[in-house]
Amino acid sequence: MKNNTNKNSIISKDGVSYLIPFILITSCFALWGFANDITNPMVKAFSKIFRMSVTDGALVQVAFYGGYFAMAFPAAIFIRRFSYKAGVLLGLGLYAIGAFLFYPAMLTGNYYPFLIAYFILTCGLSFLETSCNPYILSMGDEATSTRRLNLAQSFNPMGSLLGMYVAMNFIQNRLNPMDTVERSQLSDTEFAAVRDSDLMVLIAPYLIIGLVILAMLIVIRMVKMPKNGDQSHNINFLPTLKRIFGIHHYREGVIAQFFYVGAQIMCWTFIIQYGTRYFMSEGMEEKAAEVLSQQYNIVAMIIFCASRFICTFILRYLSPGLLLKVLAIVACVFTAGVIGFQNIWGMYCLVGVSACMSLMFPTIYGIALQGLGDDAKFGAAGLIMAILGGSILPPVQASIIDCGTLMGMPAVNLSFILPFICFVVIVIYGHRSYCREKMRK
């Protein structure tokens, strides 16, 4: 569709509008946001349902983000061989299969089949993110690519908010209120009955989202999508990999993304443990403390969502590297407050971190892929593999939390030294990116 008024739009190229494809692909950002943030509270839920430690419950995150890591480069090869649209459709299909596998996992009454379901589900998410992010970058001029990706990513936290709302109101609030200690005192028969009842509650939202994903798959299959970035189908895997990892801003971007995703997942997963410890120290019962902590988590996500729209606007006036650096510095300050405060101000700081994180993923992504052209398909895979940070770092933090007390401080407070280190890495990447931007100018 030719339209001269679209020349200045960030969702058009050479007078051709990509509005409908942009809307459809952007909706996928919300779908994987839902999956991400209905999963974070499941660490606590599975720990309670199966009478496990926080460390064992964090295997949910290992399986979840391990799927991203395992499937990123196979996804890139598939997309290079076929198209972005084919990658999106296969991603949605795997997402739906993983969600439907929660039902047979529930029938086993065992923890580990759920991990398999999560792994398959996130293999689908890996295909989606490897396809959708560079696809959005291609839907317009390269000069506006980072703004365009930030705009699309702004809808990701809307899905996240829905995931958190569903987790709190349709899973956590409906689980049996007995805590882990009370469950450990049940007989095997009594425990099995409580466990099976809780698992029935837990799987229902996943089965529903599986149906929604199938509907989305059908819609995208029927709509004609642009061929941007699909011109080359040659798979020169190792030479391409060597070439893109030889680019400084890309290589450093993969490292920064690893630490960013680790920080994000740690802050959003363990806000439940952090808040529960504090509110219980104030005399609140565990169930009420968990619910209140999840409410703080939802407030954090609302702030994250609003901040992403604000930061997308600010990018019209500030360079991506500079804004990334400033927000990472503020995140370091807030995280220091999370560690140091043992009162409500610690919770306020932990909520405030989300405002700083809102810009980071899409901005690191956009900076890293600048100038890669058709190699962006493999470049995107490397950045999606960096999501492994969300699999490796949370179990390390969980093992610290399980210590109870360290150096006279609550271990859950001290455990946030890990996100602090992550944000320091992002400060460095933002600074180096800003310096490169100034040199180009």
PDB file of N, CA, C and O in Angstrom, residues 30 52 62 75 87 113 122 126 131 193 196 236 249 276 299 318 338 369 413 429 441:
ATOM      1  N   ALA A  30       3.262  -9.854  23.410  1.00  0.00           N
ATOM      2  CA  ALA A  30       2.408  -9.986  24.590  1.00  0.00           C
ATOM      3  C   ALA A  30       2.225 -11.453  24.972  1.00  0.00           C
ATOM      4  O   ALA A  30       2.175 -11.789  26.160  1.00  0.00           O
ATOM      5  N   MET A  52       9.206 -28.854  48.220  1.00  0.00           N
ATOM      6  CA  MET A  52      10.603 -28.760  47.799  1.00  0.00           C
ATOM      7  C   MET A  52      11.240 -27.481  48.334  1.00  0.00           C
ATOM      8  O   MET A  52      10.555 -26.567  48.770  1.00  0.00           O
ATOM      9  N   VAL A  62      15.241 -23.051  35.138  1.00  0.00           N
ATOM     10  CA  VAL A  62      16.277 -23.732  34.356  1.00  0.00           C
ATOM     11  C   VAL A  62      15.665 -24.334  33.098  1.00  0.00           C
ATOM     12  O   VAL A  62      16.193 -24.183  31.991  1.00  0.00           O
ATOM     13  N   ALA A  75      16.549 -22.392  15.481  1.00  0.00           N
ATOM     14  CA  ALA A  75      15.500 -21.483  14.998  1.00  0.00           C
ATOM     15  C   ALA A  75      16.050 -20.560  13.921  1.00  0.00           C
ATOM     16  O   ALA A  75      15.398 -20.311  12.895  1.00  0.00           O
ATOM     17  N   GLY A  87       8.991 -19.168  10.869  1.00  0.00           N
ATOM     18  CA  GLY A  87       9.519 -19.252  12.230  1.00  0.00           C
ATOM     19  C   GLY A  87       8.475 -18.892  13.273  1.00  0.00           C
ATOM     20  O   GLY A  87       8.377 -19.538  14.322  1.00  0.00           O
ATOM     21  N   PRO A 113       7.779 -34.058  34.727  1.00  0.00           N
ATOM     22  CA  PRO A 113       7.063 -33.855  33.453  1.00  0.00           C
ATOM     23  C   PRO A 113       6.672 -32.401  33.198  1.00  0.00           C
ATOM     24  O   PRO A 113       6.595 -31.967  32.040  1.00  0.00           O
ATOM     25  N   THR A 122       9.038 -23.340  25.809  1.00  0.00           N
ATOM     26  CA  THR A 122      10.004 -22.266  25.565  1.00  0.00           C
ATOM     27  C   THR A 122      10.855 -22.507  24.334  1.00  0.00           C
ATOM     28  O   THR A 122      11.461 -21.566  23.829  1.00  0.00           O
ATOM     29  N   SER A 126      11.467 -19.497  21.916  1.00  0.00           N
ATOM     30  CA  SER A 126      12.751 -19.199  21.295  1.00  0.00           C
ATOM     31  C   SER A 126      12.577 -18.937  19.801  1.00  0.00           C
ATOM     32  O   SER A 126      13.158 -17.994  19.248  1.00  0.00           O
ATOM     33  N   SER A 131      12.446 -14.943  15.670  1.00  0.00           N
ATOM     34  CA  SER A 131      11.768 -14.466  14.455  1.00  0.00           C
ATOM     35  C   SER A 131      11.261 -13.039  14.596  1.00  0.00           C
ATOM     36  O   SER A 131      11.511 -12.183  13.725  1.00  0.00           O
ATOM     37  N   ALA A 193      -3.637 -36.162  47.779  1.00  0.00           N
ATOM     38  CA  ALA A 193      -4.936 -35.535  47.503  1.00  0.00           C
ATOM     39  C   ALA A 193      -4.790 -34.017  47.380  1.00  0.00           C
ATOM     40  O   ALA A 193      -5.350 -33.396  46.459  1.00  0.00           O
ATOM     41  N   ASP A 196      -2.751 -33.199  44.090  1.00  0.00           N
ATOM     42  CA  ASP A 196      -3.528 -33.351  42.851  1.00  0.00           C
ATOM     43  C   ASP A 196      -4.554 -32.234  42.689  1.00  0.00           C
ATOM     44  O   ASP A 196      -4.794 -31.747  41.583  1.00  0.00           O
ATOM     45  N   ASN A 236      25.294 -20.389   5.690  1.00  0.00           N
ATOM     46  CA  ASN A 236      26.736 -20.485   5.924  1.00  0.00           C
ATOM     47  C   ASN A 236      26.967 -20.283   7.413  1.00  0.00           C
ATOM     48  O   ASN A 236      27.423 -19.221   7.864  1.00  0.00           O
ATOM     49  N   HIS A 249      30.365  -4.514  18.969  1.00  0.00           N
ATOM     50  CA  HIS A 249      29.117  -4.130  19.627  1.00  0.00           C
ATOM     51  C   HIS A 249      28.130  -5.293  19.677  1.00  0.00           C
ATOM     52  O   HIS A 249      27.283  -5.348  20.574  1.00  0.00           O
ATOM     53  N   THR A 276       7.813 -11.803  51.153  1.00  0.00           N
ATOM     54  CA  THR A 276       7.260 -12.725  52.146  1.00  0.00           C
ATOM     55  C   THR A 276       8.072 -12.683  53.423  1.00  0.00           C
ATOM     56  O   THR A 276       7.513 -12.658  54.530  1.00  0.00           O
ATOM     57  N   VAL A 299       2.530  -4.211  40.669  1.00  0.00           N
ATOM     58  CA  VAL A 299       2.832  -2.771  40.610  1.00  0.00           C
ATOM     59  C   VAL A 299       4.149  -2.545  39.871  1.00  0.00           C
ATOM     60  O   VAL A 299       4.266  -1.625  39.042  1.00  0.00           O
ATOM     61  N   LEU A 318      17.459  11.284  23.091  1.00  0.00           N
ATOM     62  CA  LEU A 318      18.716  10.779  23.629  1.00  0.00           C
ATOM     63  C   LEU A 318      19.142   9.545  22.854  1.00  0.00           C
ATOM     64  O   LEU A 318      18.302   8.772  22.377  1.00  0.00           O
ATOM     65  N   VAL A 338      17.878  -2.428  47.909  1.00  0.00           N
ATOM     66  CA  VAL A 338      17.247  -3.732  48.153  1.00  0.00           C
ATOM     67  C   VAL A 338      18.099  -4.550  49.105  1.00  0.00           C
ATOM     68  O   VAL A 338      17.583  -5.238  50.006  1.00  0.00           O
ATOM     69  N   LEU A 369      22.365  -5.459  17.015  1.00  0.00           N
ATOM     70  CA  LEU A 369      22.076  -5.891  15.646  1.00  0.00           C
ATOM     71  C   LEU A 369      22.281  -4.791  14.602  1.00  0.00           C
ATOM     72  O   LEU A 369      22.070  -5.036  13.420  1.00  0.00           O
ATOM     73  N   ASN A 413      18.079 -10.790  51.238  1.00  0.00           N
ATOM     74  CA  ASN A 413      18.590  -9.445  50.948  1.00  0.00           C
ATOM     75  C   ASN A 413      19.952  -9.515  50.274  1.00  0.00           C
ATOM     76  O   ASN A 413      20.185  -8.899  49.237  1.00  0.00           O
ATOM     77  N   TYR A 429      28.367  -1.641  29.197  1.00  0.00           N
ATOM     78  CA  TYR A 429      27.952  -1.774  27.792  1.00  0.00           C
ATOM     79  C   TYR A 429      27.302  -0.477  27.298  1.00  0.00           C
ATOM     80  O   TYR A 429      27.564  -0.029  26.176  1.00  0.00           O
ATOM     81  N   LYS A 441      29.172   9.992  15.055  1.00  0.00           N
ATOM     82  CA  LYS A 441      28.675  11.333  14.750  1.00  0.00           C
ATOM     83  C   LYS A 441      29.815  12.289  14.417  1.00  0.00           C
ATOM     84  O   LYS A 441      29.635  13.246  13.686  1.00  0.00           O
TER      85      LYS A 441
END
